[in-house]
Amino acid sequence: MTAKTAGGQAAAATPPDRDAQLEMLRAMHEIRFFEDACHRLFATGAVRGTTHLCQGQEAVAVGACHALRREDQMTCTYRGHGAVLAKGAPLDRSFGEILGKAPGLCGGKGGSMHLTDVEAGALGSFAIVGGHLPVSVGVGFAARYRGTDEVSICFFGDGSTNIGAFHESLNLAAVWRLPVLFVIENNLYGEYSPLSSTTPIEVLADRAASYGMPGIRIDGNDVLEVHATISEAAARARAGEGPTLIEAMTYRQKGHSRADPAKYRPEGELEAWLKRDPIVLHERALAEAGVPQERLDEIRAAAEQAVEEALERAQSWPDPDPETRLEHVYA
Amino acid sequence: MTVVTYRQAITRGIADALAADDDVFLFGEDVARAGGAFKTTDGIWERFGDERVLDTPISEQAIVGTAIGAAIRGLRPLAEVMFADFAAVCFDGIVNELAKYRYMTGGQVTCPVTIHMANGAGTGFAAQHSQPAENWFLNTPGLKIVVPGTAADAYGLMRAAVADDDPVLYFEHKGLFGRREELPDDAPIVPLGVAETVRAGEHCTVVATQLMRHRAVEAAELLEREGISVEVIDPRTLVPFDHDTVRASVERTNRLVVAQEGSAGGSWGGTLITALLQEGFELLDAPPLLVCSEETPVAYAAALEAAWLPSVERIADGIRRTVAY
């Protein structure tokens, strides 16, 4: 499914070994169980406001973040639980933030839409569509200015490609040849509207041509394809060859937010995509490569247990002291 | 001691900020080779080079976002948004990302970003290039706002803004660029949140910034000949605001007039009066007065624009009425 729409010499990427592939399976399971738990918690009122879940899109975040280094820097959207966890944020403090607990990642000031773990290189989840794309350019600029070979990876949805900040960010990153990986998680819907009703072209990666950068469309539900593509793009970025636009085709198995039942989906669409569930695909590939079913089941069970234990811990944590609301307005 | 223009003081502040810290870089539209649309960055690129002084596309959202991203990764960006009116183009970046980033993340990041912009009316640029834009940001906690009115403050507040660990919006007034003043070679950094008592007086306190500060001083000189003694205070920074200096003055004069460029709604002058009424009502012997612009956009023609800006005579009239109350 890989189709390059512009030039760029891809460096040869080392494929992940068996252990790394199993680690990616574990990571995807953890995100799936985490999101399922958030769904339940929202229904009980334990999650306030709104929440945007990413079941079905796990391979994009996991394939990408596992192709990067811890010191690489990531920004993402309000549908960002998966990306933040994939970058290495702890399960319990992530739950804690979504539950509004004092030991949560942001001390309860951010919540579901602003999960951030700077220590893990998860620089922030942004709730203004496209608002973080310019930030990711600055992160890439700082890496180059400081003489490091860190890359800045920016996840955003298909809908973000229609907001002005997308254009300004890709243009500036390209003209300054900054080490930024722009990753479109194309889940076919911008909030409630299908992409075809808002966007006159089918392949969003084609937009890269406007900025003279490589644009690549890939199967975002194939974790190894994501891994390989990000590895190549990161190598180019580290070598000073500039940014890449990557369109990862995937599917949002749940609605846009909260309890959206997503009734606007055509009949059969969800079912077809469930057959291409990224976890199912990766398990099948591992089984075909000789991993015993018991080992796959163990990984799933361990992930489920880790998520349950993390949730229990987070639920036991105290609420923030109201006085802390006055902290962190200024340095 | 050298005589410089307000514009040259800004340039010196930027140059000294770059020289003082390698993490500082300057970028924006035409700031490098062209030396800035207002020539406030004249000679900076020649001195500091391509890596630290960068021209950008006409992309205010990208400019502000790039500043934020670089700041949270340890740099100290100094961005130029040419006309303050263009802050509207990157309003999201300033109010939703820059101002809130530290707070939303529970203090995991700091954003030592300075954005300097040319502000204000009186120079014939019409409605989209003349707004006193500083008031747009008053209701967004997390930002600091500085409004220098003299060469010394233009220099000293630039140094303080760039050295500060919080986001600072630095508004330079277009009507003051050519104003000449003495600036010592070792001009000091001006701390944020410290007002200057420009002129001591007994009968009325007048608070004013930038162009209005100078008109308030002229009004005070005019009134001195009528036997009215006016104290003029320039807060110099709107956030943080030096309420203590204003209050201490009103405790002596018992009268307050604010001379403000721009209309009343949601303005710093209105906010100051509200605060003083709530906390110092008993100090006042007369109703506080806001001498300000009417609720219209800024017009082009000289006759129209001049009538919109509070004149020396309007400010003096307001003081006279307040003192006579």
XYZ file of C-alpha atoms in Angstrom:
656
model
C 0.000 0.000 0.000
C 3.037 2.233 0.296
C 2.965 4.908 -2.384
C 5.452 7.725 -2.474
C 4.066 10.840 -4.078
C 7.262 12.847 -4.066
C 10.980 12.254 -4.069
C 13.226 11.582 -1.127
C 15.755 8.837 -0.679
C 14.664 6.436 1.973
C 17.378 5.078 4.185
C 17.302 1.339 4.739
C 15.476 0.667 7.987
C 16.257 -2.244 10.221
C 13.059 -4.211 10.790
C 12.186 -4.784 14.442
C 13.220 -8.161 15.817
C 10.791 -10.687 17.251
C 10.933 -9.286 20.782
C 10.328 -5.787 19.532
C 7.354 -7.027 17.521
C 5.899 -8.699 20.593
C 6.510 -5.507 22.542
C 4.461 -3.633 19.964
C 1.643 -6.141 20.382
C 1.723 -5.607 24.139
C 1.661 -1.840 23.663
C -1.344 -2.028 21.344
C -3.220 -4.275 23.762
C -2.534 -1.880 26.611
C -3.889 1.058 24.650
C -6.991 -0.934 23.646
C -7.710 -1.969 27.229
C -6.965 1.556 28.423
C -9.427 3.058 25.948
C -12.090 0.480 26.723
C -11.701 1.364 30.405
C -12.022 5.078 29.614
C -15.219 4.324 27.713
C -16.672 2.567 30.754
C -15.438 5.269 33.130
C -17.060 7.979 31.023
C -20.375 6.146 31.166
C -20.181 6.114 34.966
C -19.403 9.825 35.166
C -15.865 9.330 36.461
C -14.466 11.076 33.367
C -15.651 14.679 33.115
C -16.432 16.766 30.053
C -15.581 14.714 27.048
C -13.135 12.106 25.859
C -11.969 10.986 22.431
C -10.964 7.377 22.069
C -8.661 5.737 19.557
C -9.693 2.071 19.446
C -8.725 0.795 16.017
C -5.924 3.331 15.509
C -3.353 1.836 17.877
C -0.941 0.665 15.191
C -0.204 4.235 14.084
C 0.932 5.461 17.474
C 2.695 2.241 18.441
C 4.398 1.595 15.109
C 5.606 5.198 14.990
C 6.734 5.691 18.575
C 8.472 2.326 18.688
C 10.458 3.348 15.629
C 11.731 6.426 17.476
C 14.017 7.074 20.432
C 12.932 8.168 23.852
C 14.636 11.538 23.317
C 12.594 12.177 20.169
C 9.711 14.516 20.854
C 6.029 13.936 20.151
C 2.972 16.173 19.996
C -0.546 14.931 19.366
C -4.245 15.740 19.454
C -7.048 15.455 21.953
C -7.509 11.899 20.633
C -4.093 11.296 22.078
C -4.256 8.687 24.818
C -2.710 6.094 22.499
C 0.116 8.330 21.322
C 1.054 9.438 24.840
C 1.060 5.855 26.116
C 2.990 4.642 23.075
C 5.649 7.296 23.753
C 6.109 5.843 27.212
C 3.797 7.588 29.665
C 2.861 5.374 32.623
C -0.610 3.807 32.560
C -1.501 4.737 36.121
C -0.629 8.425 35.946
C -2.395 8.648 32.575
C -5.548 7.202 34.123
C -4.962 9.497 37.069
C -5.026 12.553 34.826
C -8.186 11.472 33.039
C -9.822 10.829 36.415
C -8.657 14.256 37.636
C -6.403 12.943 40.416
C -3.544 14.788 42.098
C -0.802 12.364 40.942
C -2.149 12.471 37.374
C 0.362 13.429 34.693
C -0.691 17.088 34.843
C -1.922 17.170 38.434
C -5.496 17.178 37.201
C -5.137 20.443 35.285
C -5.255 18.911 31.815
C -7.518 15.897 31.688
C -8.232 13.598 28.778
C -7.543 16.172 26.063
C -4.199 17.429 27.405
C -2.277 14.334 28.496
C 1.376 15.302 28.672
C 4.481 13.519 29.926
C 7.487 15.647 29.070
C 9.852 13.136 30.659
C 8.723 10.539 28.120
C 8.929 12.985 25.227
C 5.142 13.279 25.066
C 5.154 17.067 24.867
C 1.453 17.590 24.857
C -2.023 16.765 23.613
C -3.752 19.735 22.034
C -7.486 20.258 21.806
C -7.565 22.930 19.117
C -7.594 21.132 15.771
C -4.248 21.860 14.127
C -3.041 24.011 17.020
C -0.045 21.834 17.723
C 1.333 21.598 14.204
C 3.185 24.917 14.488
C 4.459 23.816 17.907
C 5.939 20.680 16.370
C 7.836 22.900 13.924
C 9.399 24.766 16.842
C 10.351 21.502 18.492
C 12.134 20.492 15.298
C 13.786 23.909 15.093
C 15.110 23.602 18.639
C 16.571 20.176 17.892
C 18.539 21.586 14.998
C 19.484 24.824 16.778
C 20.867 22.858 19.703
C 22.742 20.515 17.400
C 20.972 17.324 18.438
C 19.639 14.722 16.025
C 16.251 14.486 17.746
C 13.188 14.400 15.556
C 9.823 15.993 16.198
C 6.842 13.787 15.392
C 3.390 15.281 15.151
C 0.206 13.206 15.020
C -2.996 14.784 13.770
C -6.236 13.784 12.125
C -7.377 14.009 8.527
C -9.548 16.966 9.516
C -6.470 18.965 10.541
C -5.279 19.043 6.945
C -8.060 21.530 6.211
C -7.089 24.087 8.847
C -4.731 26.956 8.053
C -2.101 25.994 10.602
C -1.447 22.820 8.596
C -0.364 24.857 5.597
C 1.769 27.300 7.548
C 3.474 24.522 9.491
C 4.346 22.249 6.602
C 5.504 25.195 4.546
C 7.822 26.541 7.250
C 9.154 23.098 8.204
C 9.943 22.459 4.557
C 11.526 25.818 3.806
C 13.761 25.429 6.875
C 14.253 21.653 6.229
C 13.438 20.816 9.834
C 13.399 17.298 11.320
C 9.622 16.985 11.636
C 7.464 13.967 10.832
C 3.886 14.998 10.133
C 1.680 11.956 10.594
C -1.940 12.113 9.460
C -4.068 9.559 11.243
C -6.656 9.315 8.484
C -9.586 7.647 10.219
C -11.982 8.760 7.465
C -13.966 11.158 9.645
C -13.425 14.745 10.719
C -15.583 14.709 13.832
C -18.937 13.543 12.393
C -18.334 14.294 8.726
C -16.864 11.843 6.247
C -13.707 13.077 4.586
C -15.286 13.038 1.123
C -17.765 15.721 2.197
C -15.061 18.125 3.379
C -12.054 17.457 1.165
C -11.822 17.545 -2.624
C -8.978 15.042 -2.939
C -8.772 11.430 -1.838
C -5.087 11.047 -1.029
C -4.091 13.552 1.636
C -0.424 12.629 1.235
C -0.642 14.375 -2.140
C -0.721 17.653 -0.249
C 2.991 17.150 0.453
C 3.724 18.139 -3.133
C 2.768 21.719 -2.282
C 5.646 21.837 0.177
C 8.224 19.936 -1.818
C 8.421 17.209 0.783
C 7.841 13.477 0.420
C 4.250 12.400 0.940
C 3.582 8.779 1.714
C 0.296 6.949 2.177
C 0.530 3.728 4.168
C -1.656 1.110 5.816
C -1.960 2.558 9.294
C -3.387 -0.668 10.637
C -0.187 -2.562 9.802
C 2.074 -1.792 12.723
C 5.174 -3.028 10.908
C 4.486 -0.899 7.856
C 4.088 2.127 10.113
C 7.319 1.231 11.893
C 9.249 0.907 8.634
C 7.898 4.139 7.198
C 8.616 6.190 10.307
C 12.092 4.674 10.587
C 12.899 5.824 7.068
C 11.416 9.272 7.536
C 13.223 9.710 10.850
C 16.526 8.708 9.260
C 16.005 11.316 6.558
C 15.132 13.933 9.181
C 18.185 13.120 11.284
C 20.343 13.380 8.185
C 19.143 16.935 7.613
C 16.919 16.032 4.663
C 13.852 17.686 6.114
C 10.263 16.817 6.943
C 7.938 14.112 5.630
C 4.163 13.906 5.431
C 2.869 10.431 6.201
C -0.783 9.524 5.755
C -1.630 6.455 7.805
C -4.967 4.955 6.739
C -6.865 3.702 9.761
C -10.317 3.644 11.277
C -11.943 5.046 14.381
C -13.941 2.129 15.725
C -15.857 4.328 18.181
C -17.646 7.612 17.603
C -16.029 11.043 17.638
C -16.384 11.678 21.338
C -18.244 10.789 24.501
C -21.239 8.607 23.698
C -21.415 9.401 19.975
C -22.903 6.209 18.501
C -21.593 7.143 15.027
C -24.885 6.397 13.308
C -23.701 8.364 10.308
C -21.502 5.480 9.205
C -22.623 3.518 6.161
C -23.840 0.007 6.812
C -21.085 -2.586 6.861
C -18.221 -0.082 7.132
C -17.400 -0.781 10.776
C -17.658 -4.516 10.269
C -15.261 -4.409 7.329
C -12.737 -2.430 9.335
C -13.075 -4.675 12.381
C -11.792 -7.463 10.166
C -8.743 -5.269 9.623
C -8.334 -4.478 13.322
C -4.641 -3.663 13.822
C -4.280 -5.972 16.799
C -5.894 -8.854 14.943
C -3.635 -8.228 11.942
C -0.483 -8.126 14.029
C -1.404 -11.247 16.015
C -2.070 -13.074 12.772
C 1.290 -12.008 11.334
C 3.084 -13.120 14.489
C 1.262 -16.462 14.499
C 2.165 -17.001 10.863
C 5.773 -16.227 11.771
C 5.675 -19.035 14.314
C 4.762 -17.384 17.619
C 2.656 -19.892 19.576
C -0.923 -18.885 20.353
C -0.260 -19.346 24.088
C 2.444 -16.685 23.940
C 0.058 -14.271 22.200
C -2.613 -14.993 24.795
C -0.117 -14.374 27.599
C 0.774 -10.993 26.194
C -2.881 -10.038 25.940
C -3.620 -11.198 29.478
C -0.584 -9.415 30.901
C -1.615 -6.186 29.197
C -5.146 -6.495 30.532
C -3.849 -7.072 34.025
C -1.408 -4.163 33.833
C -4.218 -1.840 32.775
C -6.576 -3.068 35.486
C -3.946 -2.662 38.180
C -3.005 0.781 36.940
C -6.658 1.836 36.995
C -7.108 0.532 40.520
C -4.100 2.506 41.679
C -5.287 5.660 39.976
C -8.758 5.331 41.447
C -7.279 5.148 44.909
C -5.426 8.430 44.501
C -6.643 11.686 46.074
C -8.237 14.589 44.255
C -6.033 17.656 43.821
C -5.965 20.197 46.635
C -8.110 23.099 45.338
C -5.294 25.473 46.287
C -3.141 23.964 43.519
C -5.413 25.648 40.970
C -3.373 28.797 41.571
C -0.084 27.129 40.665
C 1.570 26.980 37.242
C -0.101 30.040 35.725
C 3.339 31.660 35.656
C 6.804 30.218 36.088
C 24.996 58.877 27.601
C 23.802 58.790 24.015
C 20.730 60.273 22.412
C 18.790 57.552 20.637
C 15.363 57.124 19.162
C 12.778 54.860 20.731
C 13.273 52.645 17.664
C 17.038 52.443 18.222
C 16.482 51.600 21.869
C 14.389 48.601 20.823
C 17.124 47.516 18.440
C 19.750 47.830 21.140
C 17.580 45.834 23.521
C 17.225 43.054 20.961
C 20.953 43.058 20.167
C 21.948 42.955 23.822
C 19.454 40.163 24.511
C 20.971 38.108 21.693
C 24.491 38.863 22.900
C 23.655 37.934 26.488
C 22.289 34.451 25.815
C 23.003 32.024 22.972
C 19.579 30.446 23.478
C 17.928 33.631 22.221
C 17.051 33.765 18.541
C 15.105 36.357 16.574
C 12.677 35.527 13.804
C 9.723 36.942 11.931
C 8.681 38.482 8.658
C 11.502 40.540 7.108
C 13.426 40.828 10.380
C 16.737 39.595 8.990
C 17.953 40.979 5.694
C 15.445 43.815 5.555
C 16.033 44.826 9.181
C 12.341 44.764 10.003
C 9.353 46.533 8.495
C 9.874 49.277 11.092
C 13.675 48.934 11.086
C 13.626 47.829 14.709
C 15.948 44.925 13.831
C 18.290 46.948 11.655
C 21.793 45.469 11.691
C 20.886 42.497 13.864
C 21.197 39.870 11.130
C 24.522 41.295 9.991
C 25.839 40.901 13.518
C 24.324 37.568 14.593
C 23.936 35.691 11.328
C 21.570 33.227 9.683
C 21.333 30.750 12.520
C 20.066 33.228 15.086
C 18.191 35.726 12.957
C 15.683 34.239 10.555
C 13.180 35.560 8.059
C 9.906 33.659 7.960
C 7.096 33.357 5.465
C 4.009 35.506 6.116
C 2.742 32.906 8.570
C 1.877 34.314 11.979
C 0.454 31.010 13.227
C 3.676 29.250 12.332
C 5.722 32.026 13.922
C 3.938 31.809 17.269
C 3.799 28.012 17.267
C 7.462 27.741 16.372
C 8.281 30.058 19.248
C 6.306 27.857 21.630
C 7.850 24.604 20.433
C 11.365 26.024 20.616
C 10.735 27.506 24.059
C 9.567 24.269 25.636
C 12.747 22.657 24.311
C 15.017 25.098 26.082
C 15.371 28.075 23.743
C 14.358 31.678 24.356
C 12.588 32.756 21.164
C 12.117 36.423 20.325
C 9.455 36.574 17.636
C 8.275 39.598 15.732
C 4.662 39.945 14.686
C 4.923 43.013 12.498
C 1.746 44.931 13.336
C 0.026 44.086 16.615
C -3.210 43.845 14.641
C -1.806 40.669 13.088
C -1.914 39.035 16.511
C -5.509 38.326 15.536
C -4.206 35.941 12.873
C -2.362 33.923 15.519
C -4.754 34.533 18.396
C -5.190 30.796 18.932
C -1.475 30.285 19.315
C -1.180 33.117 21.802
C -4.242 32.527 23.980
C -4.839 28.779 23.678
C -1.326 27.414 23.417
C 1.224 29.954 24.620
C -0.724 31.291 27.595
C -2.038 27.950 28.849
C 0.649 25.436 27.992
C 2.385 25.572 31.372
C -0.893 25.453 33.258
C -2.488 22.623 31.274
C 0.551 20.432 31.786
C 0.716 21.018 35.520
C 3.957 22.976 35.224
C 5.847 20.462 33.077
C 6.916 23.159 30.620
C 7.903 26.802 30.681
C 7.365 29.115 27.726
C 9.965 31.915 27.775
C 8.640 33.452 24.561
C 8.721 37.153 23.731
C 6.553 38.444 20.908
C 7.200 42.041 19.954
C 4.681 43.930 17.858
C 4.098 47.461 16.623
C 1.016 48.887 18.237
C -1.273 51.856 18.272
C -2.817 54.685 16.299
C -1.878 58.165 15.197
C 0.195 57.345 12.143
C -2.466 57.004 9.443
C -2.405 53.234 9.015
C -6.237 52.930 9.257
C -8.423 50.332 10.922
C -6.452 47.110 10.430
C -2.989 48.451 11.290
C -3.630 50.855 14.186
C -5.455 49.070 16.968
C -4.158 49.244 20.519
C -4.173 45.446 20.684
C -2.844 45.036 24.209
C -6.356 45.031 25.618
C -7.288 41.867 23.692
C -5.078 39.803 25.964
C -5.924 41.164 29.401
C -8.438 38.426 30.097
C -6.037 35.574 29.364
C -4.089 34.550 32.466
C -0.624 33.241 31.676
C 0.551 36.149 29.521
C 2.600 39.143 30.594
C 2.065 42.425 28.744
C 4.549 45.291 28.469
C 3.912 48.701 26.929
C 7.065 50.851 26.920
C 6.599 54.564 26.396
C 10.198 55.811 26.443
C 13.521 54.784 24.963
C 14.796 53.674 28.365
C 11.735 51.523 28.933
C 11.811 50.193 25.375
C 15.349 48.990 26.051
C 14.930 47.876 29.641
C 11.630 46.088 29.155
C 12.933 44.265 26.067
C 15.769 42.918 28.164
C 13.398 41.934 30.972
C 10.914 40.340 28.575
C 13.471 38.118 26.878
C 15.011 37.097 30.203
C 11.620 36.300 31.724
C 10.555 32.647 31.948
C 6.946 33.421 31.006
C 5.395 34.500 27.711
C 5.650 38.267 27.277
C 3.792 40.338 24.714
C 5.900 43.420 24.037
C 3.976 46.242 22.375
C 6.013 49.062 20.882
C 4.071 52.180 19.873
C 4.379 53.230 16.245
C 3.816 56.856 17.142
C 6.944 56.896 19.313
C 9.508 55.318 16.969
C 11.152 58.631 16.101
C 11.085 60.096 19.609
C 14.610 60.969 20.748
C 15.812 60.537 24.315
C 18.995 60.020 26.225
C 19.879 56.400 26.920
C 22.872 55.575 29.087
C 25.360 53.172 27.566
C 24.751 50.852 30.499
C 20.979 51.318 30.507
C 19.359 49.117 33.145
C 16.924 46.260 32.722
C 13.462 47.483 33.757
C 11.724 44.922 35.956
C 8.236 43.812 34.964
C 5.465 45.086 37.227
C 7.120 48.293 38.422
C 5.429 51.580 37.480
C 7.279 54.836 36.976
C 6.103 58.029 38.603
C 6.876 60.333 35.716
C 5.903 63.527 37.436
C 4.975 64.222 41.041
C 1.802 66.144 41.878
C -0.757 66.729 44.611
C -4.238 67.222 43.188
C -4.850 64.363 40.805
C -3.254 61.095 39.747
C -3.158 60.427 36.011
C -2.244 56.952 34.794
C -1.234 56.582 31.145
C 0.962 54.483 28.837
C 2.875 54.999 25.605
C 1.549 57.905 23.491
C -0.923 58.886 26.209
C 1.831 59.060 28.808
C 3.472 61.873 26.874
C 0.173 63.642 26.319
C -0.629 63.316 30.020
C 2.675 64.999 30.868
C 1.858 67.814 28.441
C -1.564 68.166 30.027
C 0.048 68.291 33.477
C 2.402 71.051 32.352
C -0.520 72.987 30.926
C -2.490 72.648 34.169
C 0.449 73.619 36.319
C 0.029 77.135 34.937
C -3.570 77.008 36.201
C -2.454 75.963 39.659
C -3.432 72.297 39.320
C -0.721 69.885 40.388
C -0.874 66.556 38.539
C 0.949 63.330 39.272
C 1.575 61.182 36.195
C 2.194 57.461 36.537
C 3.210 55.153 33.698
C 2.584 51.532 34.727
C 4.903 50.375 31.902
C 3.611 46.818 32.207
C -0.086 45.917 32.213
C 0.500 42.361 33.419
C 1.797 42.299 36.083
C 0.287 45.648 37.057
C 1.777 47.807 39.780
C -1.407 48.564 41.709
C 0.582 49.580 44.783
C 2.154 52.620 43.142
C -1.187 53.826 41.793
C -2.924 53.306 45.109
C -0.202 55.072 47.065
C -0.551 58.038 44.740
C -4.340 58.155 44.986
C -4.029 58.004 48.773
C -2.355 61.417 48.488
C -4.269 62.984 45.587
C -7.678 61.358 46.194
C -8.420 61.639 42.482
C -7.816 59.316 39.548
C -7.882 59.920 35.813
C -6.811 57.258 33.335
C -5.784 58.464 29.882
C -6.096 55.565 27.474
C -5.691 55.067 23.767
C -8.527 52.774 22.690
C -12.120 52.287 23.687
C -13.323 51.531 27.190
C -14.804 48.041 26.940
C -12.554 45.339 28.363
C -9.618 47.719 28.637
C -6.777 48.026 31.138
C -7.981 51.480 32.161
C -11.455 50.189 32.937
C -9.937 47.308 34.859
C -7.741 49.643 36.902
C -10.699 51.839 37.829
C -12.779 48.813 38.835
C -9.997 47.545 41.069
C -9.523 50.913 42.726
C -13.248 51.366 43.305
C -13.496 47.968 44.925
C -10.473 48.287 47.143
C -10.034 52.021 47.612
C -13.474 53.615 47.252
C -13.000 55.621 50.431
C -9.817 57.197 49.040
C -11.665 58.997 46.280
C -13.001 62.536 46.526
C -14.308 62.435 42.955
C -15.535 59.765 40.556
C -12.617 58.185 38.715
C -12.516 59.150 35.066
C -11.478 57.184 31.993
C -10.448 59.515 29.179
C -10.370 57.194 26.191
C -11.288 56.663 22.567
C -14.817 56.221 21.293
C -16.241 52.804 20.485
C -15.319 52.870 16.805
C -12.544 51.391 14.695
C -9.607 53.656 13.904
C -10.250 55.800 10.819
C -7.732 56.790 8.160
C -8.077 60.530 7.549
C -5.949 62.677 9.830
C -8.950 64.659 11.021
C -10.869 61.502 11.904
C -7.981 59.674 13.578
C -6.872 62.708 15.576
C -10.371 63.132 16.965
C -10.421 59.495 18.061
C -7.194 59.674 20.053
C -7.486 61.490 23.396
C -5.746 64.835 22.884
C -3.754 66.836 25.416
C -6.717 69.162 25.725
C -9.218 66.330 26.345
C -6.968 64.868 29.014
C -6.525 68.306 30.612
C -10.298 68.861 30.553
C -10.877 65.552 32.273
C -8.389 66.438 34.982
C -9.945 69.875 35.449
C -13.425 68.376 35.896
C -12.145 65.716 38.271
C -10.280 68.228 40.407
C -13.263 70.618 40.433
C -15.755 67.911 41.421
